[in-house]
CSV table of C-alpha atoms in Angstrom, one decimal:
chain,number,residue,atom,x,y,z
A,1,UNK,CA,-119.7,-8.8,103.8
A,2,UNK,CA,-119.6,-5.9,101.4
A,3,UNK,CA,-122.1,-6.1,98.6
A,4,UNK,CA,-120.6,-6.4,95.1
A,5,UNK,CA,-121.7,-3.4,93.0
A,6,UNK,CA,-123.6,-4.3,89.9
A,7,UNK,CA,-122.7,-2.6,86.7
A,8,UNK,CA,-125.2,-0.2,85.3
A,9,UNK,CA,-127.1,-1.4,82.3
A,10,UNK,CA,-126.6,0.6,79.2
A,11,UNK,CA,-129.4,1.4,76.9
A,12,UNK,CA,-130.1,-1.1,74.2
A,13,UNK,CA,-129.0,1.2,71.4
A,14,UNK,CA,-125.8,2.0,73.2
A,15,UNK,CA,-124.5,-1.6,73.3
A,16,UNK,CA,-126.0,-3.0,70.1
A,17,UNK,CA,-123.9,-3.0,67.0
A,18,UNK,CA,-125.0,-0.6,64.3
A,19,UNK,CA,-126.1,-3.4,61.9
A,20,UNK,CA,-128.2,-5.0,64.6
A,21,UNK,CA,-129.6,-1.6,65.6
A,22,UNK,CA,-130.8,-0.9,62.1
A,23,UNK,CA,-132.2,-4.4,61.8
A,24,UNK,CA,-134.1,-4.0,65.1
A,25,UNK,CA,-135.8,-0.8,63.8
A,26,UNK,CA,-136.7,-2.5,60.5
A,27,UNK,CA,-138.1,-5.6,62.2
A,28,UNK,CA,-140.3,-3.5,64.5
A,29,UNK,CA,-141.5,-1.4,61.6
A,30,UNK,CA,-142.3,-4.6,59.6
A,31,UNK,CA,-144.1,-6.1,62.6
A,32,UNK,CA,-146.2,-3.0,63.1
A,33,UNK,CA,-147.2,-2.9,59.4
A,34,UNK,CA,-148.1,-6.6,59.4
A,35,UNK,CA,-150.2,-6.1,62.5
A,36,UNK,CA,-152.3,-3.5,60.8
A,37,UNK,CA,-152.6,-5.4,57.6
A,38,UNK,CA,-154.2,-8.1,59.7
A,39,UNK,CA,-156.6,-5.7,61.3
A,40,UNK,CA,-159.2,-4.9,58.6
A,41,UNK,CA,-161.3,-3.0,61.1
A,42,UNK,CA,-158.6,-0.3,61.1
A,43,UNK,CA,-157.3,-0.5,57.6
A,44,UNK,CA,-160.4,-0.8,55.4
A,45,UNK,CA,-162.2,2.3,56.9
A,46,UNK,CA,-159.0,4.3,56.7
A,47,UNK,CA,-158.7,3.5,52.9
A,48,UNK,CA,-162.3,3.4,52.0
A,49,UNK,CA,-163.9,6.5,53.7
A,50,UNK,CA,-161.9,9.2,51.8
A,51,UNK,CA,-162.1,7.2,48.6
A,52,UNK,CA,-165.9,6.8,48.8
A,53,UNK,CA,-166.5,10.4,49.8
A,54,UNK,CA,-164.3,11.6,46.9
A,55,UNK,CA,-166.2,9.3,44.5
A,56,UNK,CA,-169.5,10.7,45.6
A,57,UNK,CA,-168.8,14.4,46.1
A,58,UNK,CA,-165.7,15.0,44.0
A,59,UNK,CA,-166.6,12.9,40.9
A,60,UNK,CA,-170.3,12.2,40.7
A,61,UNK,CA,-171.4,15.5,42.1
A,62,UNK,CA,-168.3,17.6,41.7
A,63,UNK,CA,-168.7,17.9,37.9
A,64,UNK,CA,-171.8,20.1,38.4
A,65,UNK,CA,-169.8,22.5,40.6
A,66,UNK,CA,-167.2,23.7,38.1
A,67,UNK,CA,-163.8,22.6,36.9
A,68,UNK,CA,-162.0,23.3,40.2
A,69,UNK,CA,-164.4,21.2,42.4
A,70,UNK,CA,-162.7,17.9,41.8
A,71,UNK,CA,-159.2,19.4,42.7
A,72,UNK,CA,-160.6,21.2,45.7
A,73,UNK,CA,-162.2,18.1,47.1
A,74,UNK,CA,-159.1,16.0,46.2
A,75,UNK,CA,-157.0,18.1,48.5
A,76,UNK,CA,-159.6,18.2,51.2
A,77,UNK,CA,-160.4,14.5,51.2
A,78,UNK,CA,-156.7,13.6,51.0
A,79,UNK,CA,-156.1,15.6,54.2
A,80,UNK,CA,-159.1,14.0,55.8
A,81,UNK,CA,-157.8,10.6,54.8
A,82,UNK,CA,-154.2,11.0,56.2
A,83,UNK,CA,-155.5,12.2,59.5
A,84,UNK,CA,-156.8,8.8,60.4
A,85,UNK,CA,-153.5,6.7,60.4
A,86,UNK,CA,-151.9,9.1,62.8
A,87,UNK,CA,-154.9,9.6,65.2
A,88,UNK,CA,-156.1,6.0,65.2
A,89,UNK,CA,-152.8,4.2,64.6
A,90,UNK,CA,-151.2,6.0,67.5
A,91,UNK,CA,-154.0,7.1,69.8
A,92,UNK,CA,-156.2,4.0,69.9
A,93,UNK,CA,-153.4,1.4,69.6
A,94,UNK,CA,-151.2,3.1,72.3
A,95,UNK,CA,-154.2,3.2,74.7
A,96,UNK,CA,-155.0,-0.4,74.1
A,97,UNK,CA,-151.3,-1.5,74.4
A,98,UNK,CA,-151.0,0.4,77.7
A,99,UNK,CA,-154.1,-1.4,79.1
A,100,UNK,CA,-153.0,-4.9,78.0
A,101,UNK,CA,-149.4,-4.5,79.2
A,102,UNK,CA,-147.9,-4.8,75.7
A,103,UNK,CA,-146.1,-1.4,76.1
A,104,UNK,CA,-144.6,-2.6,79.3
A,105,UNK,CA,-143.4,-5.8,77.7
A,106,UNK,CA,-141.9,-3.9,74.8
A,107,UNK,CA,-140.0,-1.6,77.2
A,108,UNK,CA,-138.6,-4.7,78.9
A,109,UNK,CA,-137.4,-6.2,75.6
A,110,UNK,CA,-133.8,-5.7,74.4
A,111,UNK,CA,-134.8,-3.3,71.7
A,112,UNK,CA,-133.9,0.3,71.0
A,113,UNK,CA,-136.3,2.6,72.9
A,114,UNK,CA,-137.3,4.5,69.8
A,115,UNK,CA,-138.1,1.4,67.7
A,116,UNK,CA,-141.7,1.3,69.0
A,117,UNK,CA,-142.5,4.8,67.9
A,118,UNK,CA,-140.5,4.5,64.7
A,119,UNK,CA,-142.5,1.4,63.8
A,120,UNK,CA,-145.8,3.1,64.3
A,121,UNK,CA,-144.6,6.1,62.4
A,122,UNK,CA,-143.6,4.0,59.4
A,123,UNK,CA,-147.0,2.3,59.4
A,124,UNK,CA,-148.7,5.7,59.4
A,125,UNK,CA,-146.6,7.0,56.6
A,126,UNK,CA,-147.2,4.0,54.5
A,127,UNK,CA,-151.0,4.1,55.0
A,128,UNK,CA,-151.0,7.8,54.3
A,129,UNK,CA,-149.1,7.1,51.1
A,130,UNK,CA,-151.6,4.5,50.0
A,131,UNK,CA,-154.5,6.9,50.7
A,132,UNK,CA,-152.9,9.7,48.7
A,133,UNK,CA,-152.1,7.3,45.8
A,134,UNK,CA,-155.7,6.0,45.6
A,135,UNK,CA,-157.2,9.5,45.6
A,136,UNK,CA,-154.7,10.7,43.0
A,137,UNK,CA,-155.5,7.8,40.7
A,138,UNK,CA,-159.2,8.6,41.1
A,139,UNK,CA,-158.6,12.2,40.3
A,140,UNK,CA,-156.6,11.4,37.2
A,141,UNK,CA,-158.6,8.5,35.7
A,142,UNK,CA,-162.1,9.2,36.9
A,143,UNK,CA,-162.4,12.9,37.7
A,144,UNK,CA,-160.0,14.1,35.0
A,145,UNK,CA,-158.9,16.8,37.4
A,146,UNK,CA,-156.2,18.0,35.1
A,147,UNK,CA,-153.3,17.8,37.5
A,148,UNK,CA,-149.8,18.1,36.2
A,149,UNK,CA,-147.2,15.6,37.4
A,150,UNK,CA,-145.6,18.3,39.6
A,151,UNK,CA,-148.9,19.1,41.3
A,152,UNK,CA,-149.6,15.4,41.9
A,153,UNK,CA,-146.1,14.8,43.3
A,154,UNK,CA,-146.3,17.8,45.5
A,155,UNK,CA,-149.7,16.8,46.9
A,156,UNK,CA,-148.5,13.3,47.5
A,157,UNK,CA,-145.4,14.5,49.5
A,158,UNK,CA,-147.4,17.1,51.5
A,159,UNK,CA,-150.0,14.5,52.5
A,160,UNK,CA,-147.6,11.8,53.4
A,161,UNK,CA,-145.5,14.1,55.6
A,162,UNK,CA,-148.6,15.7,56.8
A,163,UNK,CA,-149.5,12.6,58.8
A,164,UNK,CA,-146.8,13.4,61.4
A,165,UNK,CA,-148.7,16.1,63.4
A,166,UNK,CA,-151.6,13.7,63.7
A,167,UNK,CA,-149.2,11.0,64.9
A,168,UNK,CA,-148.0,13.3,67.6
A,169,UNK,CA,-151.6,14.3,68.6
A,170,UNK,CA,-152.6,10.6,68.5
A,171,UNK,CA,-149.7,9.7,70.7
A,172,UNK,CA,-150.7,12.3,73.2
A,173,UNK,CA,-154.3,11.1,73.2
A,174,UNK,CA,-153.1,7.6,73.8
A,175,UNK,CA,-151.5,8.7,77.0
A,176,UNK,CA,-154.6,10.3,78.4
A,177,UNK,CA,-157.3,7.6,78.2
A,178,UNK,CA,-157.9,3.9,78.6
A,179,UNK,CA,-158.2,1.6,75.6
A,180,UNK,CA,-161.9,1.0,75.8
A,181,UNK,CA,-162.7,4.7,75.5
A,182,UNK,CA,-160.0,5.6,73.0
A,183,UNK,CA,-162.0,5.1,69.7
A,184,UNK,CA,-164.8,7.3,70.9
A,185,UNK,CA,-162.5,10.1,72.0
A,186,UNK,CA,-160.5,10.0,68.8
A,187,UNK,CA,-163.7,10.2,66.7
A,188,UNK,CA,-164.8,13.1,68.8
A,189,UNK,CA,-161.6,14.9,67.8
A,190,UNK,CA,-161.2,13.6,64.2
A,191,UNK,CA,-164.7,14.3,62.8
A,192,UNK,CA,-165.3,17.8,64.3
A,193,UNK,CA,-161.8,18.9,63.4
A,194,UNK,CA,-162.4,17.8,59.8
A,195,UNK,CA,-165.6,19.8,59.6
A,196,UNK,CA,-164.3,22.9,61.5
A,197,UNK,CA,-161.2,23.0,59.2
A,198,UNK,CA,-163.2,23.2,56.0
A,199,UNK,CA,-162.5,19.7,54.7
A,200,UNK,CA,-166.1,18.9,54.0
A,201,UNK,CA,-167.4,22.3,53.0
A,202,UNK,CA,-165.5,25.4,51.8
A,203,UNK,CA,-164.9,27.7,54.7
A,204,UNK,CA,-166.5,30.6,52.9
A,205,UNK,CA,-169.8,28.7,53.1
A,206,UNK,CA,-169.6,28.2,56.8
A,207,UNK,CA,-170.6,30.7,59.6
A,208,UNK,CA,-168.2,33.4,60.5
A,209,UNK,CA,-167.3,32.0,63.9
A,210,UNK,CA,-166.2,28.7,62.3
A,211,UNK,CA,-164.1,30.6,59.8
A,212,UNK,CA,-162.5,32.5,62.6
A,213,UNK,CA,-161.4,29.5,64.6
A,214,UNK,CA,-160.4,27.3,61.6
A,215,UNK,CA,-156.7,28.3,61.9
A,216,UNK,CA,-156.4,26.7,65.3
A,217,UNK,CA,-156.7,23.2,63.9
A,218,UNK,CA,-153.7,21.4,62.3
A,219,UNK,CA,-156.0,20.0,59.6
A,220,UNK,CA,-156.7,23.5,58.4
A,221,UNK,CA,-153.0,24.2,57.8
A,222,UNK,CA,-152.4,20.9,56.1
A,223,UNK,CA,-155.4,21.5,53.9
A,224,UNK,CA,-154.1,24.9,52.9
A,225,UNK,CA,-150.8,23.3,51.8
A,226,UNK,CA,-152.7,20.6,49.9
A,227,UNK,CA,-154.8,23.2,48.1
A,228,UNK,CA,-151.7,25.2,47.1
A,229,UNK,CA,-150.2,22.0,45.7
A,230,UNK,CA,-153.2,21.6,43.3
A,231,UNK,CA,-153.2,25.3,42.3
A,232,UNK,CA,-156.0,26.6,44.6
A,233,UNK,CA,-154.0,27.9,47.6
A,234,UNK,CA,-153.8,31.4,49.1
A,235,UNK,CA,-150.1,31.5,50.0
A,236,UNK,CA,-148.6,31.6,53.4
A,237,UNK,CA,-146.8,28.3,53.0
A,238,UNK,CA,-144.1,29.0,55.5
A,239,UNK,CA,-146.7,29.9,58.2
A,240,UNK,CA,-148.6,26.6,57.6
A,241,UNK,CA,-145.4,24.6,57.8
A,242,UNK,CA,-144.3,26.3,61.0
A,243,UNK,CA,-147.6,25.7,62.6
A,244,UNK,CA,-147.7,22.0,61.7
A,245,UNK,CA,-144.1,21.6,63.0
A,246,UNK,CA,-145.0,23.4,66.2
A,247,UNK,CA,-148.0,21.1,66.7
A,248,UNK,CA,-145.8,18.1,66.1
A,249,UNK,CA,-143.2,19.2,68.6
A,250,UNK,CA,-145.6,20.3,71.3
A,251,UNK,CA,-147.7,17.1,71.3
A,252,UNK,CA,-144.6,14.9,71.1
A,253,UNK,CA,-143.1,16.6,74.2
A,254,UNK,CA,-146.4,16.4,76.1
A,255,UNK,CA,-146.8,12.7,75.2
A,256,UNK,CA,-143.2,11.9,76.2
A,257,UNK,CA,-143.6,13.7,79.5
A,258,UNK,CA,-146.8,11.7,80.3
A,259,UNK,CA,-145.2,8.4,79.2
A,260,UNK,CA,-142.2,9.0,81.5
A,261,UNK,CA,-144.5,9.8,84.4
A,262,UNK,CA,-147.3,7.3,84.0
A,263,UNK,CA,-146.0,4.6,81.5
């Protein structure tokens, strides 16, 4: 008896009506955001670390270092703050979800293939927006940084979109390591990158070799855009944007390749 050929299964987003497709993306994004709202171990440090650092160094101590100190540290700590949602929200969670089988389960579910990543991206963008808003409020009401509305809006937009390269980097990290070791590896990248990019101390106060290698880090380029937004930049906006876009594309491609091969 000849076997009856089975029809090939079409991707979920090819057979799902547009309204249900949009609803699937929205539901996955909502679920991802709710999951992190219920995880204070991730959310509270992400929100508090840049705020506390800015309070100590940008407000209490910054007043003694000149009128520009509060704006300089606002840009730097905002950049430091938005790195975390991308690196930890993608890197650590993806590694854990691969270990526990949740990623395999999501792939087997009748949902659009991109909904998983879109949900995590929405979560990272929202957390980055909250970090930027908290720091801008502190700069305006406590530090009296003297930002115009245009400067504040520009800094907010740069920092929110600036989370995307770190989402891509975090996604790549999550494909490399097991869940148990992911927090340690992410911290080994996150904290040294912040220091070597000049987020904690102005680069001109650091040794020459550190200044020379600063441009290899995506945090450096995001910080330069943030400094320009508050009136302290040195130009070269197009170069910084292109470098960040290149980082995003390269790490996304590498992560996608590893996920296709290894799951």
